[in-house]
GROMACS .gro file of C-alpha atoms in nm:
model
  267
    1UNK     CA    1  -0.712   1.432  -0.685
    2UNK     CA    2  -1.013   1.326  -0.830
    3UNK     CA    3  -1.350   1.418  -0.707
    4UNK     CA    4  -1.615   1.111  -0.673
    5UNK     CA    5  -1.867   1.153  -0.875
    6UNK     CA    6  -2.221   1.006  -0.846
    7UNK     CA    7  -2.345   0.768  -1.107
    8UNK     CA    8  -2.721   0.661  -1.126
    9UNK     CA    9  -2.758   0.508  -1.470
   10UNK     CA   10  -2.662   0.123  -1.514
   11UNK     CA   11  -2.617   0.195  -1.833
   12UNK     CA   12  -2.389   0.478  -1.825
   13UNK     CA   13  -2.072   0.433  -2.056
   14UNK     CA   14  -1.846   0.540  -1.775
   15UNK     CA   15  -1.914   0.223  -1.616
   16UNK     CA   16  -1.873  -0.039  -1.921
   17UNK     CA   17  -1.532  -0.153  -1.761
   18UNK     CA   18  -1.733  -0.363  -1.490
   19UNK     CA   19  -1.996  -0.471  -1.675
   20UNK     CA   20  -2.105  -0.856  -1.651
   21UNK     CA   21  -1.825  -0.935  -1.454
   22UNK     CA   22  -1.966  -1.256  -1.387
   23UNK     CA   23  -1.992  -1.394  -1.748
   24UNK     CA   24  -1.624  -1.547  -1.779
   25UNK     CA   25  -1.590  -1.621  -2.140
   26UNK     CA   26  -1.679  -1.280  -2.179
   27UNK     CA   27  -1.427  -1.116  -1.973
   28UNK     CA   28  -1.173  -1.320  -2.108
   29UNK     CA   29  -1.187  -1.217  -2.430
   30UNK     CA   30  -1.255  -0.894  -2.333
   31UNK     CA   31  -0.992  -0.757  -2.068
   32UNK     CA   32  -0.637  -0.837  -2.266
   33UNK     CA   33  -0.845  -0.747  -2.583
   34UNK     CA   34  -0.882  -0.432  -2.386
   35UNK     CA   35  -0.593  -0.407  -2.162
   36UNK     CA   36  -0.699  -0.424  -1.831
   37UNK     CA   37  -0.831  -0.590  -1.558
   38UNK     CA   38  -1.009  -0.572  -1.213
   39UNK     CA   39  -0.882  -0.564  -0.896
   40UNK     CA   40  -1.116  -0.604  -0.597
   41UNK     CA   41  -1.110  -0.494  -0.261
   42UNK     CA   42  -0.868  -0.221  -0.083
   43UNK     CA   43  -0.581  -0.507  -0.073
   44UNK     CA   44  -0.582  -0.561  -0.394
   45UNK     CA   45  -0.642  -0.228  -0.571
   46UNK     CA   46  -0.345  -0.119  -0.258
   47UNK     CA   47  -0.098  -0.391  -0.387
   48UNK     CA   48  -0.205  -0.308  -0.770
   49UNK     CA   49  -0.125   0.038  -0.792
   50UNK     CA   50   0.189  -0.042  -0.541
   51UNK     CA   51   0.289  -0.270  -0.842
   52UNK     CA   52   0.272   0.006  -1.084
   53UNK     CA   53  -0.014  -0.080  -1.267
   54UNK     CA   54  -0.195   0.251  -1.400
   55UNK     CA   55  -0.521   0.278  -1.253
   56UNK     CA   56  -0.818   0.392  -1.561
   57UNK     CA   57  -1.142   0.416  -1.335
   58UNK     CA   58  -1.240   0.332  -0.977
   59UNK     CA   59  -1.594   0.195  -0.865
   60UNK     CA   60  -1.692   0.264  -0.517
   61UNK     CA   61  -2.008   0.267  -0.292
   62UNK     CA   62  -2.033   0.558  -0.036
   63UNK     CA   63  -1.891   0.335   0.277
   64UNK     CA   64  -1.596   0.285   0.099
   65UNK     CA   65  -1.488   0.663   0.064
   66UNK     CA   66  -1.337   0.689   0.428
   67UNK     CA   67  -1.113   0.362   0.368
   68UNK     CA   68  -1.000   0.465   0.008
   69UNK     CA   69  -0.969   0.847   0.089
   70UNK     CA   70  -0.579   0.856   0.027
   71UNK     CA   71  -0.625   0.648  -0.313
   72UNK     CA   72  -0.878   0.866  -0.431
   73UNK     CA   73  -0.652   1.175  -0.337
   74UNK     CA   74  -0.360   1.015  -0.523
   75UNK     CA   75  -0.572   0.906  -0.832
   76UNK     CA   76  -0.562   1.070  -1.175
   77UNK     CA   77  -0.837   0.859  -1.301
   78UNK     CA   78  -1.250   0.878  -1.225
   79UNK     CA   79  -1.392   0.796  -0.975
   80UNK     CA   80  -1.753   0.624  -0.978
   81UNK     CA   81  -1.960   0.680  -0.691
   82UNK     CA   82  -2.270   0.396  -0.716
   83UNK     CA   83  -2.564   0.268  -0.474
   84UNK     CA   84  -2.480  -0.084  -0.446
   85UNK     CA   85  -2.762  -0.226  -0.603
   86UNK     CA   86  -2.667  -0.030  -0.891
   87UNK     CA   87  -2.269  -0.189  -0.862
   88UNK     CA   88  -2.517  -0.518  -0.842
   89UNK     CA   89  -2.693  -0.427  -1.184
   90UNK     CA   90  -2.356  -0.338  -1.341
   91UNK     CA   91  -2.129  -0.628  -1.249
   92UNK     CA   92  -2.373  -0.907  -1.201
   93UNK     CA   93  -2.307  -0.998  -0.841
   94UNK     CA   94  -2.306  -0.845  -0.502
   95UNK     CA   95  -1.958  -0.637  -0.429
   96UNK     CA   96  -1.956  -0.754  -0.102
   97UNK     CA   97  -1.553  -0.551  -0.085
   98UNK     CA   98  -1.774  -0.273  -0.170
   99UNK     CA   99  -1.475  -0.093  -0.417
  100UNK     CA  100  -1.360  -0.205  -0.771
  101UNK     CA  101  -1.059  -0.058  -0.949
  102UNK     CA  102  -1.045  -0.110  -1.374
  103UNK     CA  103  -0.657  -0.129  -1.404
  104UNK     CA  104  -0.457  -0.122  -1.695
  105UNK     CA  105  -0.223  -0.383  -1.793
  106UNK     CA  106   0.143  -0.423  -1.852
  107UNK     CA  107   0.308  -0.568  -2.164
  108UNK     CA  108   0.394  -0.895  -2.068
  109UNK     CA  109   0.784  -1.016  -2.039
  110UNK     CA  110   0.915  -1.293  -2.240
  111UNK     CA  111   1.000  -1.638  -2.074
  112UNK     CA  112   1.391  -1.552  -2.084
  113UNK     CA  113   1.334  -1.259  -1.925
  114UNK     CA  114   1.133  -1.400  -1.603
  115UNK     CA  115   1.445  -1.672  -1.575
  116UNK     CA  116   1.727  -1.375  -1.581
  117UNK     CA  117   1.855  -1.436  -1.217
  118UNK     CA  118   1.610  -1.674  -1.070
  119UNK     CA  119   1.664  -1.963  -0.934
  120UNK     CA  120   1.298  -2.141  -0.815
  121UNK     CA  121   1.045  -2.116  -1.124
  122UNK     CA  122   0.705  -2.308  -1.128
  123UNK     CA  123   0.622  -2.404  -1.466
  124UNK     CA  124   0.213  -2.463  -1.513
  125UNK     CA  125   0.027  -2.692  -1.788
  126UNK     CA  126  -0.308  -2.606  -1.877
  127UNK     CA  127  -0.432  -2.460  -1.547
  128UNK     CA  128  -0.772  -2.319  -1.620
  129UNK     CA  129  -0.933  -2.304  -1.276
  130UNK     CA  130  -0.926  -1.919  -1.170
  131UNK     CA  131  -0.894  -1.997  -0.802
  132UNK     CA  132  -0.604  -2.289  -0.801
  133UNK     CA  133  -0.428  -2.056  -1.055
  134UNK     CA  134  -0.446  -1.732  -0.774
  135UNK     CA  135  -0.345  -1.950  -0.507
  136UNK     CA  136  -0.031  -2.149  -0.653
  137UNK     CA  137   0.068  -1.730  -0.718
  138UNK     CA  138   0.013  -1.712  -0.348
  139UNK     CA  139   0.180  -1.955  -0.221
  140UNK     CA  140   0.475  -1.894  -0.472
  141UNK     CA  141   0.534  -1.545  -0.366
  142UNK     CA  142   0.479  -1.628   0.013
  143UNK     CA  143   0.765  -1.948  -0.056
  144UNK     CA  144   0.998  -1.804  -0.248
  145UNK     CA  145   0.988  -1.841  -0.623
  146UNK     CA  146   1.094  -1.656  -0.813
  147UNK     CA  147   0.902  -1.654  -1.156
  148UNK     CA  148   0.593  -1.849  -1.276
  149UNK     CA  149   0.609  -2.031  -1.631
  150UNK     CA  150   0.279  -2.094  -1.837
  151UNK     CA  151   0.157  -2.305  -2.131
  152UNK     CA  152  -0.040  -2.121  -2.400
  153UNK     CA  153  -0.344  -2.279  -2.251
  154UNK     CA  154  -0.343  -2.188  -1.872
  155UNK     CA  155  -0.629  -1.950  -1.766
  156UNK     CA  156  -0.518  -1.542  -1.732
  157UNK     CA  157  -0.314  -1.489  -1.394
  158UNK     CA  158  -0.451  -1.106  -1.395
  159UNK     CA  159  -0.811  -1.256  -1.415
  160UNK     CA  160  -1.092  -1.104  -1.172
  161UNK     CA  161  -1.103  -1.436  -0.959
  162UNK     CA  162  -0.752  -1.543  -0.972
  163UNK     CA  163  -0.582  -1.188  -0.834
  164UNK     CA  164  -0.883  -1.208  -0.555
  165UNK     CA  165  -0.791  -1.554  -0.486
  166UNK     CA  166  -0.402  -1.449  -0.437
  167UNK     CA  167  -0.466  -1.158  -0.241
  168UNK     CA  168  -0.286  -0.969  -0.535
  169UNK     CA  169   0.036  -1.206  -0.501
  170UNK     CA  170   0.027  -1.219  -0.915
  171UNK     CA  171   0.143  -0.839  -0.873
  172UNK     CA  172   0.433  -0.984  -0.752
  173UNK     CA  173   0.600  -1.289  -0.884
  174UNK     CA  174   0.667  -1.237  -1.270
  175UNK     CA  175   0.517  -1.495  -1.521
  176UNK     CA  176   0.549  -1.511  -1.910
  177UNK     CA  177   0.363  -1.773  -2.156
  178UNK     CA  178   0.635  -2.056  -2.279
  179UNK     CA  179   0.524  -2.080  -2.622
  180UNK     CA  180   0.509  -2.315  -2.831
  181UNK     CA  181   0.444  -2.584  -2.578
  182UNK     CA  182   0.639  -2.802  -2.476
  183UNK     CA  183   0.908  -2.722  -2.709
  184UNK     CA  184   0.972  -2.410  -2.497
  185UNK     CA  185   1.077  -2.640  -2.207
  186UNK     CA  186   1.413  -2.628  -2.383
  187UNK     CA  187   1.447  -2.290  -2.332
  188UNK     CA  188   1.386  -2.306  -1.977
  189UNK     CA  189   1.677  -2.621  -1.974
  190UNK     CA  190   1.867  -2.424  -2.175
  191UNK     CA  191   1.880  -2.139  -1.927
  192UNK     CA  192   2.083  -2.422  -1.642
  193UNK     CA  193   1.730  -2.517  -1.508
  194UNK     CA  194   1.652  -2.844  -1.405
  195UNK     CA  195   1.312  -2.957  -1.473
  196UNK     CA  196   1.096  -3.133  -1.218
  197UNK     CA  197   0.780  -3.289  -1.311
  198UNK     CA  198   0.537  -3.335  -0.986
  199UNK     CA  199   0.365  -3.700  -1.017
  200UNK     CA  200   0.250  -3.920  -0.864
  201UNK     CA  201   0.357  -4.209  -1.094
  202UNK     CA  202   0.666  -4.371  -1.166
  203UNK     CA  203   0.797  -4.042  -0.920
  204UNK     CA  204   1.098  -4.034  -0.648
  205UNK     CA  205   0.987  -3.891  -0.318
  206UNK     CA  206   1.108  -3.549  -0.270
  207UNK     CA  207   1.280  -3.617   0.018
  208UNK     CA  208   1.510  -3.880  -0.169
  209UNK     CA  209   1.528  -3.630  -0.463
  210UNK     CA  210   1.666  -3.368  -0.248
  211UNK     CA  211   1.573  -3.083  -0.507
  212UNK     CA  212   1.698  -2.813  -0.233
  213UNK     CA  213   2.022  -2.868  -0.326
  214UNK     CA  214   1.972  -2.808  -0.722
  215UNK     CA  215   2.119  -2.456  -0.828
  216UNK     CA  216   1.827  -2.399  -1.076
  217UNK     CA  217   1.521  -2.587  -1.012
  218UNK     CA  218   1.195  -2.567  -1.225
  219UNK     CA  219   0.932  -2.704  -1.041
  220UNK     CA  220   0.618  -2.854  -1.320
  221UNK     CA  221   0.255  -2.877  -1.261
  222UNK     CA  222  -0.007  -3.004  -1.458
  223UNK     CA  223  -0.420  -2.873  -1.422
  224UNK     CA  224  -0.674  -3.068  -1.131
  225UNK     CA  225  -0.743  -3.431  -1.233
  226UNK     CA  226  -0.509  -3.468  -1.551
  227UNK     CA  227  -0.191  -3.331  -1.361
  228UNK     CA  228   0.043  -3.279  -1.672
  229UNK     CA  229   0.005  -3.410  -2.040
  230UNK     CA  230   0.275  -3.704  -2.155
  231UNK     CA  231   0.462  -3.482  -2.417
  232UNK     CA  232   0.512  -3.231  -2.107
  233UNK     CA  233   0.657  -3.568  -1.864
  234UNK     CA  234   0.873  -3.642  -2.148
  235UNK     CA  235   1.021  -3.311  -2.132
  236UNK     CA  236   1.113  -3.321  -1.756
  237UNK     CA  237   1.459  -3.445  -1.645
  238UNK     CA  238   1.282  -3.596  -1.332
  239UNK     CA  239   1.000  -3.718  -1.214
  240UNK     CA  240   0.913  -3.629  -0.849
  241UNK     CA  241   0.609  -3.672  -0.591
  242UNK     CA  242   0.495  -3.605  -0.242
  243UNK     CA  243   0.487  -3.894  -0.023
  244UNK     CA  244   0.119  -3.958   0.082
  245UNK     CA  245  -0.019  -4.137   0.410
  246UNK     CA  246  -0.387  -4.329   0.407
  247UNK     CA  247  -0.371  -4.443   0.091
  248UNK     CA  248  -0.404  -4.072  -0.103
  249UNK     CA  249  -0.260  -4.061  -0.428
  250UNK     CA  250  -0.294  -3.683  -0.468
  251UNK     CA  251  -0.376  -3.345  -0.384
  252UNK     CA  252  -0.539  -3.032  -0.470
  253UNK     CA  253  -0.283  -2.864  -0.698
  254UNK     CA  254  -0.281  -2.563  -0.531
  255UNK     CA  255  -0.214  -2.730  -0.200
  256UNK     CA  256   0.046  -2.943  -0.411
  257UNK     CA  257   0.225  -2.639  -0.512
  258UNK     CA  258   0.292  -2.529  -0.159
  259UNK     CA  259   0.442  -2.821  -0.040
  260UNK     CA  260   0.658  -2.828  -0.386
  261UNK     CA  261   0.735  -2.463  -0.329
  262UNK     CA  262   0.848  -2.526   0.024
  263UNK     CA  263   1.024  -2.814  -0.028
  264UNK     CA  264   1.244  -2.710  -0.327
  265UNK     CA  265   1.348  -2.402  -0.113
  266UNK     CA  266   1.366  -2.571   0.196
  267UNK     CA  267   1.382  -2.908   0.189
   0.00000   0.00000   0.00000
C-alpha cells in the first residue's frame, strides 16, 4: 500500500507528470517521449490498471480517497494528495473527476500482430481530432472489432482526451501504426482482409454490399471533412457508403464508424 501523501508546492518535481496538461503539442511530444500517459477519472484509471498498464504516480484531492481506497491499497506507486486549486495550478484546468493516474505505457504491437485472428479491423487515415479518435475506440469495442489500424499521421489513441472520450475502450481493442502509408494496406490484404473504403462518392450502399458476409473485413476511414486521401481509395478493393435521407451527404466520423461497425458485424 501506499500512504497519500500531501503535496503543497505547484512546483514540486513529484508532480511534473501532470503538468500543463492542457497545452497539446506539448503533451504530445512529451508522453511517448516519456512513456506514459494519463488516465482520468475512477473508470478510467479502474479499466487502465485492469488492462495491465503499470501505474507510476496517482494525483488525488481529499474527496477522492474514500472512492479510490482499494486502488490506493493495491498501488506500489505514490500517491499525491493536492487541494484542488493546486491540481488547477499543476494541470491547467479544473479536475472536475477529482483523481489523475500517470500510467506507463506498453510497447506497441506491430500491424501483423493486431490482425493474428481477427476478423473486423477499422483502418484510420489521418485522424487527428482527440475526441472522434476516443469515440470510434468506443464504439469499436462496444461493436465488435477486433483491432484498430492507423496511418503514421493519426493523433495518439492513449492521449489524455481521447482515453476520456472512450471511457478507456482504447485499453481494450488493440491498434498498431501501418507504416509506410498506404503501402502497408498490402499487408493488411495480404493477411485475407478485404478492404472497405467508407465514401460517400462513387460508393455502393452497405446494404447492397452486404459486407456481413465477408470472412475478413477491414473497414477504412478517413479524418472529419477530407474523409480519406485518393492514394488511400486507390488502395481499397471497394468503395462503400451509408445511405442518407434529407439530402445529407455525410456524417460525423465517429458517428460514421458506429454504423460501419454495426453493420459489418451485423448487417
Amino acid at each position: 500500500m501506499s500512504e497519500p501523501l500531501t503535496v503543497t508546492d505547484a512546483a514540486d518535481p513529484r508532480l511534473s507528470d501532470y503538468t500543463d496538461l492542457t497545452d497539446v503539442e506539448l503533451r504530445r511530444r512529451r508522453e511517448p517521449a516519456e512513456g506514459l500517459f494519463i488516465a482520468e477519472g475512477e473508470k478510467v484509471i479502474r479499466r487502465a490498471l485492469a488492462a495491465g498498464y503499470r501505474m507510476r504516480s496517482m494525483l488525488l484531492t481529499a474527496k477522492w480517497l474514500g472512492v479510490m481506497a482499494d486502488v490506493i491499497e493495491g498501488a506500489d506507486a505514490p500517491v499525491h494528495l493536492v487541494e484542488p486549486a493546486l491540481a488547477e495550478r499543476v494541470t491547467g484546468y479544473h479536475v472536475h473527476r477529482g483523481a489523475l493516474a500517470s500510467m506507463e505505457r506498453k510497447p506497441l504491437p506491430t500491424a501483423p500482430e493486431v490482425l493474428a485472428g481477427a476478423r473486423r479491423v477499422a483502418v484510420l487515415e489521418g485522424l487527428v481530432d482527440h475526441t472522434n479518435l476516443g469515440a470510434i475506440f468506443r464504439s469499436a469495442a462496444a461493436l465488435g472489432m477486433d483491432a484498430v489500424l492507423l496511418s503514421p499521421d493519426c493523433a495518439d489513441p492513449l492521449y489524455r482526451r481521447a482515453v476520456k472520450t472512450s471511457m478507456g475502450a482504447v485499453f481494450s481493442v488493440p491498434y498498431a501504426r501501418l507504416d509506410p502509408w498506404p503501402d502497408a494496406l498490402g499487408a493488411v490484404r495480404e493477411a485475407g482482409f478485404e478492404l472497405l473504403a467508407l465514401t460517400p462518392s462513387g460508393a455502393e450502399d452497405f446494404t447492397a454490399a452486404r459486407p456481413q458476409l465477408l470472412p475478413k473485413a477491414a473497414l477504412m476511414l478517413g479524418a472529419e471533412g477530407d474523409g480519406l486521401t485518393p492514394k488511400a481509395l486507390a488502395a481499397a478493393d471497394q468503395r462503400v457508403r451509408i445511405p442518407m435521407a434529407h439530402g445529407i451527404d455525410s456524417l460525423n466520423v465517429g458517428a460514421a464508424a458506429a454504423i460501419a461497425f454495426y453493420a459489418v458485424n451485423h448487417g
